[in-house]
């Protein structure tokens, strides 16, 4: 009876100390492989859309494995009564250390979480032309889990932490379509011929090599103008006109806009269209002689 009891006890301890922890580790290993494969597929797809190197996000797969095996160890410690007391002490100490490290690196974790959100939601990609709030504008050159690098129009690199980007309003000019509409604003005097000014703006815009015809087939059939010029408002000394001119890319649109300012001004001068400028009357007062 005692031998049988000892054998039963040894078998139960073998199951409790060896078999169950082994099964828990096997399950953790299989689950880690499945999640890593799913995460790898997601990161590869997201990286191709962001035009970034997917190896930059490998730590996410390692983090998944670390979390799963940590949970497995916790379950093992809770399953074995002899290790439960040691486990509580060990994980309590680890929790205090993690809290200290987490408090000391809040900014880093915030940037990483924001970088993960960029990978998930893809608000911009490498090569996109974006405006971040009212401060920075340029082309996205690189995206990491900590920061995003913007090349501005002066060819300078701006390194912006992802946590700051996530709090700003982002204007993406090339997210779905590179074509852009540029507004050409011109003011003419009240004495000038409005119809002639509109005609000049349309002709100069359509003659520019970077201009494109963005009309739909229906608009073409209805003989809608290629370049639409509208009278926006009446100023104190001017009639304000705006032409909507399309280009294939924002950089082309900017160059076209600058060229059209020059060519339209020159045509206005030749055609007698006046661009008003402010006039000031200065009155000098002389001191009365005593």
PDB file of C-alpha atoms in Angstrom:
ATOM      1  CA  UNK A   1       0.000   0.000   0.000  1.00  0.00           C
ATOM      2  CA  UNK A   2       2.792   2.411   0.874  1.00  0.00           C
ATOM      3  CA  UNK A   3       4.673   1.512  -2.315  1.00  0.00           C
ATOM      4  CA  UNK A   4       1.543   2.049  -4.367  1.00  0.00           C
ATOM      5  CA  UNK A   5       0.975   5.373  -2.649  1.00  0.00           C
ATOM      6  CA  UNK A   6       4.540   6.404  -3.300  1.00  0.00           C
ATOM      7  CA  UNK A   7       4.175   5.437  -6.954  1.00  0.00           C
ATOM      8  CA  UNK A   8       0.955   7.411  -7.243  1.00  0.00           C
ATOM      9  CA  UNK A   9       2.583  10.389  -5.550  1.00  0.00           C
ATOM     10  CA  UNK A  10       5.606  10.169  -7.837  1.00  0.00           C
ATOM     11  CA  UNK A  11       3.354   9.921 -10.896  1.00  0.00           C
ATOM     12  CA  UNK A  12       1.272  12.908  -9.802  1.00  0.00           C
ATOM     13  CA  UNK A  13       4.407  14.921  -9.078  1.00  0.00           C
ATOM     14  CA  UNK A  14       5.821  13.924 -12.478  1.00  0.00           C
ATOM     15  CA  UNK A  15       2.664  15.152 -14.145  1.00  0.00           C
ATOM     16  CA  UNK A  16       2.551  18.293 -12.014  1.00  0.00           C
ATOM     17  CA  UNK A  17       6.229  19.252 -12.247  1.00  0.00           C
ATOM     18  CA  UNK A  18       7.157  18.002 -15.717  1.00  0.00           C
ATOM     19  CA  UNK A  19       4.242  17.152 -17.989  1.00  0.00           C
ATOM     20  CA  UNK A  20       2.020  20.175 -17.297  1.00  0.00           C
ATOM     21  CA  UNK A  21       4.859  22.749 -17.607  1.00  0.00           C
ATOM     22  CA  UNK A  22       6.012  20.994 -20.777  1.00  0.00           C
ATOM     23  CA  UNK A  23       2.508  21.154 -22.275  1.00  0.00           C
ATOM     24  CA  UNK A  24       2.193  24.824 -21.301  1.00  0.00           C
ATOM     25  CA  UNK A  25       5.504  25.618 -23.017  1.00  0.00           C
ATOM     26  CA  UNK A  26       4.505  23.658 -26.128  1.00  0.00           C
ATOM     27  CA  UNK A  27       1.198  25.546 -26.331  1.00  0.00           C
ATOM     28  CA  UNK A  28       3.046  28.837 -25.829  1.00  0.00           C
ATOM     29  CA  UNK A  29       5.519  27.903 -28.572  1.00  0.00           C
ATOM     30  CA  UNK A  30       2.769  27.018 -31.066  1.00  0.00           C
ATOM     31  CA  UNK A  31       0.768  30.162 -30.209  1.00  0.00           C
ATOM     32  CA  UNK A  32       3.899  32.292 -30.586  1.00  0.00           C
ATOM     33  CA  UNK A  33       4.603  30.812 -34.029  1.00  0.00           C
ATOM     34  CA  UNK A  34       1.030  31.468 -35.199  1.00  0.00           C
ATOM     35  CA  UNK A  35       0.959  35.051 -33.937  1.00  0.00           C
ATOM     36  CA  UNK A  36       4.421  35.791 -35.357  1.00  0.00           C
ATOM     37  CA  UNK A  37       3.330  34.490 -38.762  1.00  0.00           C
ATOM     38  CA  UNK A  38       0.164  36.618 -38.703  1.00  0.00           C
ATOM     39  CA  UNK A  39       2.078  39.677 -37.514  1.00  0.00           C
ATOM     40  CA  UNK A  40       4.779  39.121 -40.138  1.00  0.00           C
ATOM     41  CA  UNK A  41       2.146  39.033 -42.896  1.00  0.00           C
ATOM     42  CA  UNK A  42       0.515  42.202 -41.566  1.00  0.00           C
ATOM     43  CA  UNK A  43       3.800  44.113 -41.125  1.00  0.00           C
ATOM     44  CA  UNK A  44       5.028  43.073 -44.593  1.00  0.00           C
ATOM     45  CA  UNK A  45       1.808  44.313 -46.197  1.00  0.00           C
ATOM     46  CA  UNK A  46       1.797  47.547 -44.196  1.00  0.00           C
ATOM     47  CA  UNK A  47       5.486  48.167 -44.919  1.00  0.00           C
ATOM     48  CA  UNK A  48       4.952  47.741 -48.661  1.00  0.00           C
ATOM     49  CA  UNK A  49       2.219  50.377 -48.531  1.00  0.00           C
ATOM     50  CA  UNK A  50       4.375  52.683 -46.402  1.00  0.00           C
ATOM     51  CA  UNK A  51       7.409  52.048 -48.654  1.00  0.00           C
ATOM     52  CA  UNK A  52       9.592  51.223 -45.649  1.00  0.00           C
ATOM     53  CA  UNK A  53      11.844  48.299 -44.732  1.00  0.00           C
ATOM     54  CA  UNK A  54       9.774  45.678 -42.820  1.00  0.00           C
ATOM     55  CA  UNK A  55      12.835  44.591 -40.803  1.00  0.00           C
ATOM     56  CA  UNK A  56      12.458  47.811 -38.805  1.00  0.00           C
ATOM     57  CA  UNK A  57       9.400  46.271 -37.161  1.00  0.00           C
ATOM     58  CA  UNK A  58      10.900  42.871 -36.319  1.00  0.00           C
ATOM     59  CA  UNK A  59      10.953  43.767 -32.655  1.00  0.00           C
ATOM     60  CA  UNK A  60       7.147  43.552 -32.689  1.00  0.00           C
ATOM     61  CA  UNK A  61       7.363  39.829 -33.434  1.00  0.00           C
ATOM     62  CA  UNK A  62       9.970  39.392 -30.713  1.00  0.00           C
ATOM     63  CA  UNK A  63       7.778  41.345 -28.300  1.00  0.00           C
ATOM     64  CA  UNK A  64       4.852  39.004 -29.017  1.00  0.00           C
ATOM     65  CA  UNK A  65       7.000  35.958 -28.250  1.00  0.00           C
ATOM     66  CA  UNK A  66       8.318  37.570 -25.080  1.00  0.00           C
ATOM     67  CA  UNK A  67       4.805  38.347 -23.808  1.00  0.00           C
ATOM     68  CA  UNK A  68       3.502  34.854 -24.582  1.00  0.00           C
ATOM     69  CA  UNK A  69       6.391  33.031 -22.883  1.00  0.00           C
ATOM     70  CA  UNK A  70       6.211  35.394 -19.903  1.00  0.00           C
ATOM     71  CA  UNK A  71       2.541  34.519 -19.490  1.00  0.00           C
ATOM     72  CA  UNK A  72       3.425  30.831 -19.835  1.00  0.00           C
ATOM     73  CA  UNK A  73       5.981  31.112 -17.015  1.00  0.00           C
ATOM     74  CA  UNK A  74       3.385  32.877 -14.848  1.00  0.00           C
ATOM     75  CA  UNK A  75       0.914  30.044 -15.490  1.00  0.00           C
ATOM     76  CA  UNK A  76       3.561  27.443 -14.619  1.00  0.00           C
ATOM     77  CA  UNK A  77       4.375  29.183 -11.343  1.00  0.00           C
ATOM     78  CA  UNK A  78       0.680  29.349 -10.491  1.00  0.00           C
ATOM     79  CA  UNK A  79       0.149  25.685 -11.378  1.00  0.00           C
ATOM     80  CA  UNK A  80       2.907  24.315  -9.112  1.00  0.00           C
ATOM     81  CA  UNK A  81       2.081  25.004  -5.429  1.00  0.00           C
ATOM     82  CA  UNK A  82       5.715  24.735  -4.356  1.00  0.00           C
ATOM     83  CA  UNK A  83       6.683  27.559  -6.723  1.00  0.00           C
ATOM     84  CA  UNK A  84       3.653  29.762  -6.103  1.00  0.00           C
ATOM     85  CA  UNK A  85       5.145  31.658  -3.128  1.00  0.00           C
ATOM     86  CA  UNK A  86       8.435  32.222  -4.927  1.00  0.00           C
ATOM     87  CA  UNK A  87       6.533  33.313  -8.004  1.00  0.00           C
ATOM     88  CA  UNK A  88       4.537  35.946  -6.135  1.00  0.00           C
ATOM     89  CA  UNK A  89       7.734  37.428  -4.685  1.00  0.00           C
ATOM     90  CA  UNK A  90       9.572  37.248  -8.003  1.00  0.00           C
ATOM     91  CA  UNK A  91       6.844  38.820 -10.106  1.00  0.00           C
ATOM     92  CA  UNK A  92       6.140  41.464  -7.482  1.00  0.00           C
ATOM     93  CA  UNK A  93       9.778  42.542  -7.671  1.00  0.00           C
ATOM     94  CA  UNK A  94       9.655  42.394 -11.466  1.00  0.00           C
ATOM     95  CA  UNK A  95       6.482  44.482 -11.444  1.00  0.00           C
ATOM     96  CA  UNK A  96       8.124  47.184  -9.345  1.00  0.00           C
ATOM     97  CA  UNK A  97      11.138  47.214 -11.653  1.00  0.00           C
ATOM     98  CA  UNK A  98       8.882  47.370 -14.724  1.00  0.00           C
ATOM     99  CA  UNK A  99       6.957  50.275 -13.202  1.00  0.00           C
ATOM    100  CA  UNK A 100      10.191  52.182 -12.591  1.00  0.00           C
ATOM    101  CA  UNK A 101      11.485  51.507 -16.112  1.00  0.00           C
ATOM    102  CA  UNK A 102       8.106  52.354 -17.630  1.00  0.00           C
ATOM    103  CA  UNK A 103       7.910  55.645 -15.756  1.00  0.00           C
ATOM    104  CA  UNK A 104      11.436  56.554 -16.842  1.00  0.00           C
ATOM    105  CA  UNK A 105      10.735  55.835 -20.515  1.00  0.00           C
ATOM    106  CA  UNK A 106       7.204  57.118 -21.016  1.00  0.00           C
ATOM    107  CA  UNK A 107       8.238  59.229 -23.992  1.00  0.00           C
ATOM    108  CA  UNK A 108       9.931  56.308 -25.761  1.00  0.00           C
ATOM    109  CA  UNK A 109       6.910  54.037 -25.291  1.00  0.00           C
ATOM    110  CA  UNK A 110       4.625  56.815 -26.482  1.00  0.00           C
ATOM    111  CA  UNK A 111       6.648  57.144 -29.693  1.00  0.00           C
ATOM    112  CA  UNK A 112       6.611  53.360 -30.220  1.00  0.00           C
ATOM    113  CA  UNK A 113       2.840  53.130 -29.737  1.00  0.00           C
ATOM    114  CA  UNK A 114       2.350  56.038 -32.158  1.00  0.00           C
ATOM    115  CA  UNK A 115       4.670  54.301 -34.641  1.00  0.00           C
ATOM    116  CA  UNK A 116       2.544  51.147 -34.381  1.00  0.00           C
ATOM    117  CA  UNK A 117      -0.557  53.239 -35.101  1.00  0.00           C
ATOM    118  CA  UNK A 118       1.167  54.624 -38.216  1.00  0.00           C
ATOM    119  CA  UNK A 119       1.841  51.046 -39.349  1.00  0.00           C
ATOM    120  CA  UNK A 120      -1.797  50.076 -38.720  1.00  0.00           C
ATOM    121  CA  UNK A 121      -3.665  53.104 -40.082  1.00  0.00           C
ATOM    122  CA  UNK A 122      -1.100  54.274 -42.705  1.00  0.00           C
ATOM    123  CA  UNK A 123      -1.884  58.033 -42.740  1.00  0.00           C
ATOM    124  CA  UNK A 124       1.165  58.654 -44.942  1.00  0.00           C
ATOM    125  CA  UNK A 125       3.877  56.753 -46.786  1.00  0.00           C
ATOM    126  CA  UNK A 126       7.499  57.294 -47.716  1.00  0.00           C
ATOM    127  CA  UNK A 127       7.468  59.705 -50.651  1.00  0.00           C
ATOM    128  CA  UNK A 128       4.227  61.446 -49.675  1.00  0.00           C
ATOM    129  CA  UNK A 129       4.100  65.231 -49.569  1.00  0.00           C
ATOM    130  CA  UNK A 130       2.559  66.211 -46.227  1.00  0.00           C
ATOM    131  CA  UNK A 131       1.937  69.193 -43.971  1.00  0.00           C
ATOM    132  CA  UNK A 132       2.130  68.572 -40.222  1.00  0.00           C
ATOM    133  CA  UNK A 133      -0.042  71.172 -38.547  1.00  0.00           C
ATOM    134  CA  UNK A 134       1.007  74.687 -39.477  1.00  0.00           C
ATOM    135  CA  UNK A 135       4.710  74.143 -38.765  1.00  0.00           C
ATOM    136  CA  UNK A 136       6.370  71.593 -41.032  1.00  0.00           C
ATOM    137  CA  UNK A 137       5.897  70.584 -44.656  1.00  0.00           C
ATOM    138  CA  UNK A 138       7.882  68.349 -46.967  1.00  0.00           C
ATOM    139  CA  UNK A 139       8.347  64.847 -48.352  1.00  0.00           C
ATOM    140  CA  UNK A 140       8.355  61.822 -46.047  1.00  0.00           C
ATOM    141  CA  UNK A 141      11.807  60.255 -46.340  1.00  0.00           C
ATOM    142  CA  UNK A 142      11.707  57.542 -43.678  1.00  0.00           C
ATOM    143  CA  UNK A 143       9.322  56.089 -41.082  1.00  0.00           C
ATOM    144  CA  UNK A 144      10.495  54.212 -37.980  1.00  0.00           C
ATOM    145  CA  UNK A 145       8.711  53.157 -34.827  1.00  0.00           C
ATOM    146  CA  UNK A 146      10.270  56.077 -32.961  1.00  0.00           C
ATOM    147  CA  UNK A 147      10.264  58.952 -35.439  1.00  0.00           C
ATOM    148  CA  UNK A 148       9.482  60.123 -38.960  1.00  0.00           C
ATOM    149  CA  UNK A 149      11.984  61.979 -41.149  1.00  0.00           C
ATOM    150  CA  UNK A 150      10.652  64.807 -43.354  1.00  0.00           C
ATOM    151  CA  UNK A 151      12.725  66.424 -46.127  1.00  0.00           C
ATOM    152  CA  UNK A 152      11.528  70.003 -46.432  1.00  0.00           C
ATOM    153  CA  UNK A 153      11.721  72.249 -49.492  1.00  0.00           C
ATOM    154  CA  UNK A 154      15.116  73.565 -48.383  1.00  0.00           C
ATOM    155  CA  UNK A 155      16.467  69.969 -48.548  1.00  0.00           C
ATOM    156  CA  UNK A 156      16.819  69.836 -44.773  1.00  0.00           C
ATOM    157  CA  UNK A 157      15.825  66.778 -42.740  1.00  0.00           C
ATOM    158  CA  UNK A 158      13.299  67.252 -39.946  1.00  0.00           C
ATOM    159  CA  UNK A 159      13.172  64.389 -37.416  1.00  0.00           C
ATOM    160  CA  UNK A 160       9.779  64.408 -35.693  1.00  0.00           C
ATOM    161  CA  UNK A 161       8.860  61.955 -32.886  1.00  0.00           C
ATOM    162  CA  UNK A 162       5.804  59.893 -33.787  1.00  0.00           C
ATOM    163  CA  UNK A 163       3.977  60.925 -30.609  1.00  0.00           C
ATOM    164  CA  UNK A 164       4.084  64.558 -31.805  1.00  0.00           C
ATOM    165  CA  UNK A 165       2.878  63.633 -35.288  1.00  0.00           C
ATOM    166  CA  UNK A 166      -0.075  61.690 -33.857  1.00  0.00           C
ATOM    167  CA  UNK A 167      -1.281  64.826 -32.067  1.00  0.00           C
ATOM    168  CA  UNK A 168      -1.166  67.024 -35.191  1.00  0.00           C
ATOM    169  CA  UNK A 169      -3.485  67.468 -38.144  1.00  0.00           C
ATOM    170  CA  UNK A 170      -1.791  65.938 -41.200  1.00  0.00           C
ATOM    171  CA  UNK A 171      -2.525  67.215 -44.703  1.00  0.00           C
ATOM    172  CA  UNK A 172      -1.440  64.548 -47.182  1.00  0.00           C
ATOM    173  CA  UNK A 173      -1.274  65.819 -50.754  1.00  0.00           C
ATOM    174  CA  UNK A 174      -0.384  62.451 -52.318  1.00  0.00           C
ATOM    175  CA  UNK A 175      -2.154  59.777 -50.243  1.00  0.00           C
ATOM    176  CA  UNK A 176      -4.543  58.582 -52.949  1.00  0.00           C
ATOM    177  CA  UNK A 177      -3.934  60.903 -55.922  1.00  0.00           C
ATOM    178  CA  UNK A 178      -0.910  63.020 -56.822  1.00  0.00           C
ATOM    179  CA  UNK A 179      -2.937  65.485 -58.892  1.00  0.00           C
ATOM    180  CA  UNK A 180      -3.399  68.841 -57.241  1.00  0.00           C
ATOM    181  CA  UNK A 181      -5.489  71.946 -57.888  1.00  0.00           C
ATOM    182  CA  UNK A 182      -3.646  75.228 -57.564  1.00  0.00           C
ATOM    183  CA  UNK A 183      -5.501  78.484 -56.927  1.00  0.00           C
ATOM    184  CA  UNK A 184      -4.147  81.461 -58.880  1.00  0.00           C
ATOM    185  CA  UNK A 185      -5.377  84.609 -57.131  1.00  0.00           C
ATOM    186  CA  UNK A 186      -5.255  87.907 -59.011  1.00  0.00           C
ATOM    187  CA  UNK A 187      -6.726  91.327 -58.212  1.00  0.00           C
ATOM    188  CA  UNK A 188      -7.708  93.892 -60.847  1.00  0.00           C
ATOM    189  CA  UNK A 189      -8.956  97.435 -60.539  1.00  0.00           C
ATOM    190  CA  UNK A 190     -12.624  98.338 -60.828  1.00  0.00           C
ATOM    191  CA  UNK A 191     -11.928 100.139 -64.100  1.00  0.00           C
ATOM    192  CA  UNK A 192     -10.433  97.032 -65.780  1.00  0.00           C
ATOM    193  CA  UNK A 193     -12.291  94.679 -68.135  1.00  0.00           C
ATOM    194  CA  UNK A 194     -13.251  91.646 -66.054  1.00  0.00           C
ATOM    195  CA  UNK A 195     -14.018  89.397 -69.049  1.00  0.00           C
ATOM    196  CA  UNK A 196     -10.676  90.197 -70.645  1.00  0.00           C
ATOM    197  CA  UNK A 197      -8.853  89.475 -67.364  1.00  0.00           C
ATOM    198  CA  UNK A 198     -10.625  86.118 -67.069  1.00  0.00           C
ATOM    199  CA  UNK A 199      -9.731  85.260 -70.672  1.00  0.00           C
ATOM    200  CA  UNK A 200      -6.068  86.133 -70.103  1.00  0.00           C
ATOM    201  CA  UNK A 201      -5.871  83.962 -66.963  1.00  0.00           C
ATOM    202  CA  UNK A 202      -7.450  81.016 -68.776  1.00  0.00           C
ATOM    203  CA  UNK A 203      -5.179  81.312 -71.823  1.00  0.00           C
ATOM    204  CA  UNK A 204      -1.983  81.640 -69.807  1.00  0.00           C
ATOM    205  CA  UNK A 205      -2.941  78.680 -67.598  1.00  0.00           C
ATOM    206  CA  UNK A 206      -3.810  76.395 -70.516  1.00  0.00           C
ATOM    207  CA  UNK A 207      -0.583  77.365 -72.323  1.00  0.00           C
ATOM    208  CA  UNK A 208       1.614  76.288 -69.398  1.00  0.00           C
ATOM    209  CA  UNK A 209       3.337  72.916 -70.037  1.00  0.00           C
ATOM    210  CA  UNK A 210       2.642  71.606 -66.509  1.00  0.00           C
ATOM    211  CA  UNK A 211      -1.087  72.261 -66.725  1.00  0.00           C
ATOM    212  CA  UNK A 212      -3.371  69.218 -67.170  1.00  0.00           C
ATOM    213  CA  UNK A 213      -7.002  68.910 -68.232  1.00  0.00           C
ATOM    214  CA  UNK A 214      -8.811  67.411 -65.229  1.00  0.00           C
ATOM    215  CA  UNK A 215     -12.319  67.601 -66.640  1.00  0.00           C
ATOM    216  CA  UNK A 216     -14.593  64.562 -66.672  1.00  0.00           C
ATOM    217  CA  UNK A 217     -16.013  63.340 -69.958  1.00  0.00           C
ATOM    218  CA  UNK A 218     -19.377  64.808 -68.985  1.00  0.00           C
ATOM    219  CA  UNK A 219     -17.800  68.222 -68.360  1.00  0.00           C
ATOM    220  CA  UNK A 220     -16.032  68.043 -71.740  1.00  0.00           C
ATOM    221  CA  UNK A 221     -19.303  67.167 -73.487  1.00  0.00           C
ATOM    222  CA  UNK A 222     -20.987  70.124 -71.771  1.00  0.00           C
ATOM    223  CA  UNK A 223     -18.187  72.449 -72.979  1.00  0.00           C
ATOM    224  CA  UNK A 224     -17.181  73.378 -69.434  1.00  0.00           C
ATOM    225  CA  UNK A 225     -13.974  75.460 -69.452  1.00  0.00           C
ATOM    226  CA  UNK A 226     -10.714  73.664 -68.824  1.00  0.00           C
ATOM    227  CA  UNK A 227      -9.607  76.404 -66.414  1.00  0.00           C
ATOM    228  CA  UNK A 228     -12.384  77.842 -64.262  1.00  0.00           C
ATOM    229  CA  UNK A 229     -11.954  81.478 -63.219  1.00  0.00           C
ATOM    230  CA  UNK A 230     -14.362  82.859 -60.648  1.00  0.00           C
ATOM    231  CA  UNK A 231     -14.924  86.319 -59.221  1.00  0.00           C
ATOM    232  CA  UNK A 232     -14.355  85.735 -55.523  1.00  0.00           C
ATOM    233  CA  UNK A 233     -15.018  89.073 -53.886  1.00  0.00           C
ATOM    234  CA  UNK A 234     -14.908  92.854 -54.091  1.00  0.00           C
ATOM    235  CA  UNK A 235     -12.087  94.478 -52.144  1.00  0.00           C
ATOM    236  CA  UNK A 236     -11.633  98.096 -51.085  1.00  0.00           C
ATOM    237  CA  UNK A 237      -9.850  98.909 -54.346  1.00  0.00           C
ATOM    238  CA  UNK A 238      -9.906  95.664 -56.336  1.00  0.00           C
ATOM    239  CA  UNK A 239     -11.986  92.918 -57.927  1.00  0.00           C
ATOM    240  CA  UNK A 240     -10.553  89.582 -56.791  1.00  0.00           C
ATOM    241  CA  UNK A 241     -10.378  86.685 -59.277  1.00  0.00           C
ATOM    242  CA  UNK A 242      -9.354  83.060 -58.717  1.00  0.00           C
ATOM    243  CA  UNK A 243      -8.359  80.497 -61.368  1.00  0.00           C
ATOM    244  CA  UNK A 244      -8.367  76.762 -60.585  1.00  0.00           C
ATOM    245  CA  UNK A 245      -5.503  75.112 -62.452  1.00  0.00           C
ATOM    246  CA  UNK A 246      -4.586  71.411 -62.201  1.00  0.00           C
ATOM    247  CA  UNK A 247      -1.149  69.770 -62.234  1.00  0.00           C
ATOM    248  CA  UNK A 248       0.052  66.173 -61.978  1.00  0.00           C
ATOM    249  CA  UNK A 249       1.985  66.674 -58.725  1.00  0.00           C
ATOM    250  CA  UNK A 250       2.112  69.280 -55.938  1.00  0.00           C
ATOM    251  CA  UNK A 251       5.709  70.184 -56.818  1.00  0.00           C
ATOM    252  CA  UNK A 252       4.666  70.732 -60.455  1.00  0.00           C
ATOM    253  CA  UNK A 253       1.705  72.752 -59.226  1.00  0.00           C
ATOM    254  CA  UNK A 254       3.931  75.031 -57.144  1.00  0.00           C
ATOM    255  CA  UNK A 255       6.283  75.702 -60.084  1.00  0.00           C
ATOM    256  CA  UNK A 256       3.316  76.296 -62.395  1.00  0.00           C
ATOM    257  CA  UNK A 257       1.718  78.712 -59.927  1.00  0.00           C
ATOM    258  CA  UNK A 258       4.892  80.805 -59.710  1.00  0.00           C
ATOM    259  CA  UNK A 259       5.257  80.870 -63.503  1.00  0.00           C
ATOM    260  CA  UNK A 260       1.625  81.893 -63.992  1.00  0.00           C
ATOM    261  CA  UNK A 261       1.944  84.789 -61.558  1.00  0.00           C
ATOM    262  CA  UNK A 262       4.684  86.174 -63.805  1.00  0.00           C
ATOM    263  CA  UNK A 263       3.087  85.460 -67.187  1.00  0.00           C
ATOM    264  CA  UNK A 264      -0.365  86.734 -66.172  1.00  0.00           C
ATOM    265  CA  UNK A 265       1.126  89.925 -64.752  1.00  0.00           C
ATOM    266  CA  UNK A 266       3.012  90.505 -68.024  1.00  0.00           C
ATOM    267  CA  UNK A 267      -0.136  89.887 -70.088  1.00  0.00           C
ATOM    268  CA  UNK A 268      -2.129  92.233 -67.849  1.00  0.00           C
ATOM    269  CA  UNK A 269       0.457  94.956 -68.461  1.00  0.00           C
ATOM    270  CA  UNK A 270       0.306  94.448 -72.219  1.00  0.00           C
ATOM    271  CA  UNK A 271      -3.510  94.267 -72.362  1.00  0.00           C
ATOM    272  CA  UNK A 272      -4.110  97.260 -70.091  1.00  0.00           C
ATOM    273  CA  UNK A 273      -5.453  95.331 -67.078  1.00  0.00           C
ATOM    274  CA  UNK A 274      -4.470  97.246 -63.950  1.00  0.00           C
ATOM    275  CA  UNK A 275      -3.430  95.499 -60.767  1.00  0.00           C
ATOM    276  CA  UNK A 276      -4.297  98.023 -58.041  1.00  0.00           C
ATOM    277  CA  UNK A 277      -1.898  99.018 -55.317  1.00  0.00           C
ATOM    278  CA  UNK A 278      -2.593 101.156 -52.248  1.00  0.00           C
ATOM    279  CA  UNK A 279      -2.435 104.947 -52.531  1.00  0.00           C
ATOM    280  CA  UNK A 280      -1.681 107.056 -49.495  1.00  0.00           C
ATOM    281  CA  UNK A 281      -2.121 110.792 -49.073  1.00  0.00           C
ATOM    282  CA  UNK A 282       0.365 112.432 -46.720  1.00  0.00           C
ATOM    283  CA  UNK A 283      -0.556 115.800 -45.207  1.00  0.00           C
ATOM    284  CA  UNK A 284       2.187 117.997 -43.754  1.00  0.00           C
ATOM    285  CA  UNK A 285       1.175 120.472 -41.115  1.00  0.00           C
ATOM    286  CA  UNK A 286       3.311 123.560 -40.598  1.00  0.00           C
ATOM    287  CA  UNK A 287       3.740 125.106 -37.182  1.00  0.00           C
ATOM    288  CA  UNK A 288       2.180 128.513 -36.820  1.00  0.00           C
ATOM    289  CA  UNK A 289       4.757 131.184 -36.192  1.00  0.00           C
ATOM    290  CA  UNK A 290       4.202 133.075 -32.992  1.00  0.00           C
TER     291      UNK A 290
END
